PDB file of C-alpha atoms and ligand atoms in Angstrom:
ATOM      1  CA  UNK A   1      -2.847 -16.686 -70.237  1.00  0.00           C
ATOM      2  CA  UNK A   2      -4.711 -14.612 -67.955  1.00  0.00           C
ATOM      3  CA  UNK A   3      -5.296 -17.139 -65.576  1.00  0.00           C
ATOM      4  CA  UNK A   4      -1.918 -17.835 -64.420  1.00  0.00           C
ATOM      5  CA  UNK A   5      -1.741 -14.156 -63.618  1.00  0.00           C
ATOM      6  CA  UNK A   6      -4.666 -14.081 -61.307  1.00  0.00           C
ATOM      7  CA  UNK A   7      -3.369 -17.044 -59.475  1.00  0.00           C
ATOM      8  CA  UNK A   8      -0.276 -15.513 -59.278  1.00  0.00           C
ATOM      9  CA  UNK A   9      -1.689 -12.607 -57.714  1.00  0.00           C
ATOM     10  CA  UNK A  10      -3.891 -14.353 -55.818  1.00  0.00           C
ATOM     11  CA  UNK A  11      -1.081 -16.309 -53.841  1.00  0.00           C
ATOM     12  CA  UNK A  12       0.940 -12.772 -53.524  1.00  0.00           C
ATOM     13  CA  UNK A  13      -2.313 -11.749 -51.634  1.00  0.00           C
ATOM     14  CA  UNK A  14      -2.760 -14.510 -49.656  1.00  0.00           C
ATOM     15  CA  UNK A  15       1.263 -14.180 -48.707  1.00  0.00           C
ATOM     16  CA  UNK A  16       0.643 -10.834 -47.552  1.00  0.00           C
ATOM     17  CA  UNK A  17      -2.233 -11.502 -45.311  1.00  0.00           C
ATOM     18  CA  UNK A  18      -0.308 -14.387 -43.716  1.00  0.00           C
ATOM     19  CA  UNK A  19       2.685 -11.841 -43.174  1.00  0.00           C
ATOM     20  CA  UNK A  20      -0.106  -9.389 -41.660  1.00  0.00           C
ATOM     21  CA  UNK A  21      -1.933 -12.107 -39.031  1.00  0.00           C
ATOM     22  CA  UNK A  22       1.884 -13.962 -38.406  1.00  0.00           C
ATOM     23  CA  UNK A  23       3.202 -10.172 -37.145  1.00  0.00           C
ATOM     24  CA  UNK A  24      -0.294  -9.973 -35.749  1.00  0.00           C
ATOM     25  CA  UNK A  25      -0.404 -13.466 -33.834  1.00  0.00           C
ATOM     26  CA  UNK A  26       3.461 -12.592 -32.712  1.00  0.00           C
ATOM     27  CA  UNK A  27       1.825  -9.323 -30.697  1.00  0.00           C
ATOM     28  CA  UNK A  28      -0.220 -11.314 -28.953  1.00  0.00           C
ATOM     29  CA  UNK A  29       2.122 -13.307 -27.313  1.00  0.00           C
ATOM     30  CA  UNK A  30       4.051 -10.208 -26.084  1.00  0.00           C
ATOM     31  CA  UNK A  31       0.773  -8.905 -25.090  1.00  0.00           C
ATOM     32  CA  UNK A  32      -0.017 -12.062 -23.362  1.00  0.00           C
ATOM     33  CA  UNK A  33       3.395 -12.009 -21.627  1.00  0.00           C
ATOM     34  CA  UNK A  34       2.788  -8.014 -20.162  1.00  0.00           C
ATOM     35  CA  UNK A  35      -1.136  -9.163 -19.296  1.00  0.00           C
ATOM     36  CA  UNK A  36       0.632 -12.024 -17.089  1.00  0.00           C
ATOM     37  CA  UNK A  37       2.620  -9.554 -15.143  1.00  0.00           C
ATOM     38  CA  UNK A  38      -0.032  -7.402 -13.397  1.00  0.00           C
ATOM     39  CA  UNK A  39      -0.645 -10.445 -11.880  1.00  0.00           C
ATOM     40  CA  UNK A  40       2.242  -9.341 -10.060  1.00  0.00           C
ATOM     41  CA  UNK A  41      -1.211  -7.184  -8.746  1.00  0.00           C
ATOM     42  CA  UNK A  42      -2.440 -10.229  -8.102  1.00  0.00           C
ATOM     43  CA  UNK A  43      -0.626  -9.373  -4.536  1.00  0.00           C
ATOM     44  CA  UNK A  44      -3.030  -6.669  -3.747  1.00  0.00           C
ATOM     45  CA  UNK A  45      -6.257  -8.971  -3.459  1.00  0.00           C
ATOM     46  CA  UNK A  46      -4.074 -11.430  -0.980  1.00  0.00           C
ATOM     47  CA  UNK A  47      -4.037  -8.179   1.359  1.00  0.00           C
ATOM     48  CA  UNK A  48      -7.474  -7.133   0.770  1.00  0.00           C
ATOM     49  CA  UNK A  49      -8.463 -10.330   1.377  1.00  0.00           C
ATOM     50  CA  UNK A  50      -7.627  -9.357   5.426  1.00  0.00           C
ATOM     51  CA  UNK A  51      -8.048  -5.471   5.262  1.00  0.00           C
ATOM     52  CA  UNK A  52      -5.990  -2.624   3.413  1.00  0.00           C
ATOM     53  CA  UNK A  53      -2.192  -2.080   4.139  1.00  0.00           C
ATOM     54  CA  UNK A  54      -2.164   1.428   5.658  1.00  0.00           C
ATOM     55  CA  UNK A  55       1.091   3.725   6.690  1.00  0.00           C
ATOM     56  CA  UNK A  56       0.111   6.501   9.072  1.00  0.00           C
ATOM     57  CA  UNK A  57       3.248   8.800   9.710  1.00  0.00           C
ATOM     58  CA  UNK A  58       2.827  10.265  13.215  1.00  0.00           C
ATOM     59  CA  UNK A  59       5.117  12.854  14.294  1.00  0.00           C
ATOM     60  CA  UNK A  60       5.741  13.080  18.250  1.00  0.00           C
ATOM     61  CA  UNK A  61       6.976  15.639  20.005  1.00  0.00           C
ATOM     62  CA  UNK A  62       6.850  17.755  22.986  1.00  0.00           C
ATOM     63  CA  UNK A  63       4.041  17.505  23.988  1.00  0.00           C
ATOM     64  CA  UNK A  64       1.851  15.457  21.195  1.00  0.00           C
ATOM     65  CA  UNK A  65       0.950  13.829  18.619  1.00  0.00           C
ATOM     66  CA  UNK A  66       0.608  14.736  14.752  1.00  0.00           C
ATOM     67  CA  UNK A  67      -2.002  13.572  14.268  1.00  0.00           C
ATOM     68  CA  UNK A  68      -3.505  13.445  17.179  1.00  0.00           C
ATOM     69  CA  UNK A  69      -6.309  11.624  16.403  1.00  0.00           C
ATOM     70  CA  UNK A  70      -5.645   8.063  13.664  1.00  0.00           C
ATOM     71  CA  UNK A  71      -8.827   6.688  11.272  1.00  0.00           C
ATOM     72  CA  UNK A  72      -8.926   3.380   9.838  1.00  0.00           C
ATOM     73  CA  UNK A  73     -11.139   0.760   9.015  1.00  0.00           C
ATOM     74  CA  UNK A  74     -11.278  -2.711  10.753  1.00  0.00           C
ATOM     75  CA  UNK A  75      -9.647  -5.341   8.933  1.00  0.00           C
ATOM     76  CA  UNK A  76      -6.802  -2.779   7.838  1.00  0.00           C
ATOM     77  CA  UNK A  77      -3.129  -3.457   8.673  1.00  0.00           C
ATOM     78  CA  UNK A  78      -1.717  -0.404  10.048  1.00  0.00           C
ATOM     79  CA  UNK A  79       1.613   0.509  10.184  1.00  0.00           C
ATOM     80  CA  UNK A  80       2.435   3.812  12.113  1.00  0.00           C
ATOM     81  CA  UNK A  81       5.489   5.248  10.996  1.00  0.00           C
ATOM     82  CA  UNK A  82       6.470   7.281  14.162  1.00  0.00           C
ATOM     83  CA  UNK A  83       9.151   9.896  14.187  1.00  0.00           C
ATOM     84  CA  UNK A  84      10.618  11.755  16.773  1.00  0.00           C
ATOM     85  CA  UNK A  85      11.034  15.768  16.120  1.00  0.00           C
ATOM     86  CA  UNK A  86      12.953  16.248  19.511  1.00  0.00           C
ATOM     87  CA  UNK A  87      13.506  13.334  22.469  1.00  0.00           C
ATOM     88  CA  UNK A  88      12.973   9.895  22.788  1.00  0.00           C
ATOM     89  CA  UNK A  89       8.648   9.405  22.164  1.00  0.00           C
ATOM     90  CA  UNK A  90       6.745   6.277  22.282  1.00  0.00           C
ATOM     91  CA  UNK A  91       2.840   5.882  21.316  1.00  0.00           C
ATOM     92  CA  UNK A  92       1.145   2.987  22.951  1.00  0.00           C
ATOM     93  CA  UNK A  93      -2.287   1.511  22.365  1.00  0.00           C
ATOM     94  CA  UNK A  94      -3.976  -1.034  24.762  1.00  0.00           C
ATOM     95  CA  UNK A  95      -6.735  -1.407  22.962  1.00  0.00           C
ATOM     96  CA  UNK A  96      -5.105  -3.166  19.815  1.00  0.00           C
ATOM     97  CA  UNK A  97      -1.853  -4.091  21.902  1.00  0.00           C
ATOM     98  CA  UNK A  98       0.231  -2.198  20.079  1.00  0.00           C
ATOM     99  CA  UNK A  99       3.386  -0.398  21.440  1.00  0.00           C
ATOM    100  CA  UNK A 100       6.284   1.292  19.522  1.00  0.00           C
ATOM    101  CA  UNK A 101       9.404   3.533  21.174  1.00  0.00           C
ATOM    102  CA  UNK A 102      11.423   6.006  19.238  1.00  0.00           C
ATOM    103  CA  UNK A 103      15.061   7.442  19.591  1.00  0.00           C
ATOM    104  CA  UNK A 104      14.772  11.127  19.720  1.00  0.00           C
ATOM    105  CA  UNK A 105      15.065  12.108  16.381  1.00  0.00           C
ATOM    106  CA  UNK A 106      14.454   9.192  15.099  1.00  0.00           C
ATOM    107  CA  UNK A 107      11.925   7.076  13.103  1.00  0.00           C
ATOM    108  CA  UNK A 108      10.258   3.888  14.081  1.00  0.00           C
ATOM    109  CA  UNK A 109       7.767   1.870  12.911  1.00  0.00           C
ATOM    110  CA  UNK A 110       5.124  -0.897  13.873  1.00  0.00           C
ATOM    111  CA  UNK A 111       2.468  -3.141  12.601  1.00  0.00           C
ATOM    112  CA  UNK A 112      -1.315  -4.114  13.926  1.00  0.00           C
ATOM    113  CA  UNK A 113      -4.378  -5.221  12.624  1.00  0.00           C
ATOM    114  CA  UNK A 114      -7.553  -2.865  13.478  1.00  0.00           C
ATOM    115  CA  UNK A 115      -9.421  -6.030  13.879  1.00  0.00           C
ATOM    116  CA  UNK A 116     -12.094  -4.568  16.154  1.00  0.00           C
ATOM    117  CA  UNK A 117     -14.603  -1.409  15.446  1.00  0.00           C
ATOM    118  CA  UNK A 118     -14.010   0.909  18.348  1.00  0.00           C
ATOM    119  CA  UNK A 119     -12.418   4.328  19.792  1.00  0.00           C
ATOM    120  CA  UNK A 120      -9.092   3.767  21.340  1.00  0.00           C
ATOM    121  CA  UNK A 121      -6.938   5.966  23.327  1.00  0.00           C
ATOM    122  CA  UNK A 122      -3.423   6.084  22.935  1.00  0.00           C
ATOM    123  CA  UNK A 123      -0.693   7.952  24.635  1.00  0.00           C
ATOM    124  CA  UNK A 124       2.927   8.058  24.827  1.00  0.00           C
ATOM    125  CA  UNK A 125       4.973   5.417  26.702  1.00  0.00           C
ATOM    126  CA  UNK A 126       7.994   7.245  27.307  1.00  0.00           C
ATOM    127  CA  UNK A 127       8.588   9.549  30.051  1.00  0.00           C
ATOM    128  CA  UNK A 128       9.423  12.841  28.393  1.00  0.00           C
ATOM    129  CA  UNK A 129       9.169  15.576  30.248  1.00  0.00           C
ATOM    130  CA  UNK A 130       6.733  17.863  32.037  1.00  0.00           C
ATOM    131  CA  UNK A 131       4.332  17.658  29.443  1.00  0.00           C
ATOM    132  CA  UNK A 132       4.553  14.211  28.856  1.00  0.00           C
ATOM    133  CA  UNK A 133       0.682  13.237  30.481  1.00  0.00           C
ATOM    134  CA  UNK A 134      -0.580  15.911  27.401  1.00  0.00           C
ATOM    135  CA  UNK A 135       0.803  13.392  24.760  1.00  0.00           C
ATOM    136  CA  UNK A 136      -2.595  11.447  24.425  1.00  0.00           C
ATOM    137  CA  UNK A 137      -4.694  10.373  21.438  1.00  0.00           C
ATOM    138  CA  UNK A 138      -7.094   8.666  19.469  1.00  0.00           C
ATOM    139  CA  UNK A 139      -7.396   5.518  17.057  1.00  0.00           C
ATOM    140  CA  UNK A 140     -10.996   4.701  15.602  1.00  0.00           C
ATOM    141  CA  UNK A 141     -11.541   2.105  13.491  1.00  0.00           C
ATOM    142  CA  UNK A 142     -14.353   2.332  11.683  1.00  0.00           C
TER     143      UNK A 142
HETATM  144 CU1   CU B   1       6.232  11.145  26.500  1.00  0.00          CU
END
């Protein structure tokens, strides 16, 4: 008599445990699913794999640049977002072969690779007025 009951009870137990690791093994597969999407990250270590993507915003104006003076490392991809506060600026720099010209007022932007350690001097390539000799600067890659 008794021994039906235990059975009985015993297969109610076992049903709930399969309930608990079935709801259990159908979190993992979500959990699974949102662990393969960071790999979406797996983006980053293709461009740290040649250097870090860097955005420098560099204001020109009459007569300069903000900043006036650019830091990186070498192996980073830099992309100078330059932006006009008055006329039409430019910033080039021979030692990387990079050159960029902005609208006045406008924003611009460009992309090198700081592939060599070194202090380069850049200045702007657009004739801008009387001051326009003053708009010089410097890019070190570290
Ligand atoms: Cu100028």
């Amino acid at each position: 008599m008794k021994k039906p009951i235990v059975v009985i009870a015993i297969i109610v137990l076992l049903g709930i445990v399969g309930v608990l690791l079935f709801s259990g093994k159908s979190n993992v597969p979500s959990n699974v699913i949102q662990a393969t999407q960071p790999p979406g990250s797996s983006v980053a270590p293709v461009v740290s794999s040649t250097g870090t993507a860097k955005t420098i915003k560099v204001r020109a104006f009459q007569f300069g640049f903000d900043p006036s003076t650019i830091t990186v490392n070498q192996g980073d991809v830099v992309t100078i977002e330059l932006t006009s506060s008055d006329v039409a600026h430019g910033i080039s720099i021979p030692g990387v072969g990079f050159d960029l010209k902005v609208d006045a007022g406008q924003t611009s932007s460009g992309t090198f690779t700081a592939s060599q350690k070194g202090t380069f001097p850049f200045r702007c390539n657009t004739v801008c007025g009387s001051g326009h000799r003053d708009m010089v600067g410097t890019l070190i890659v570290n």
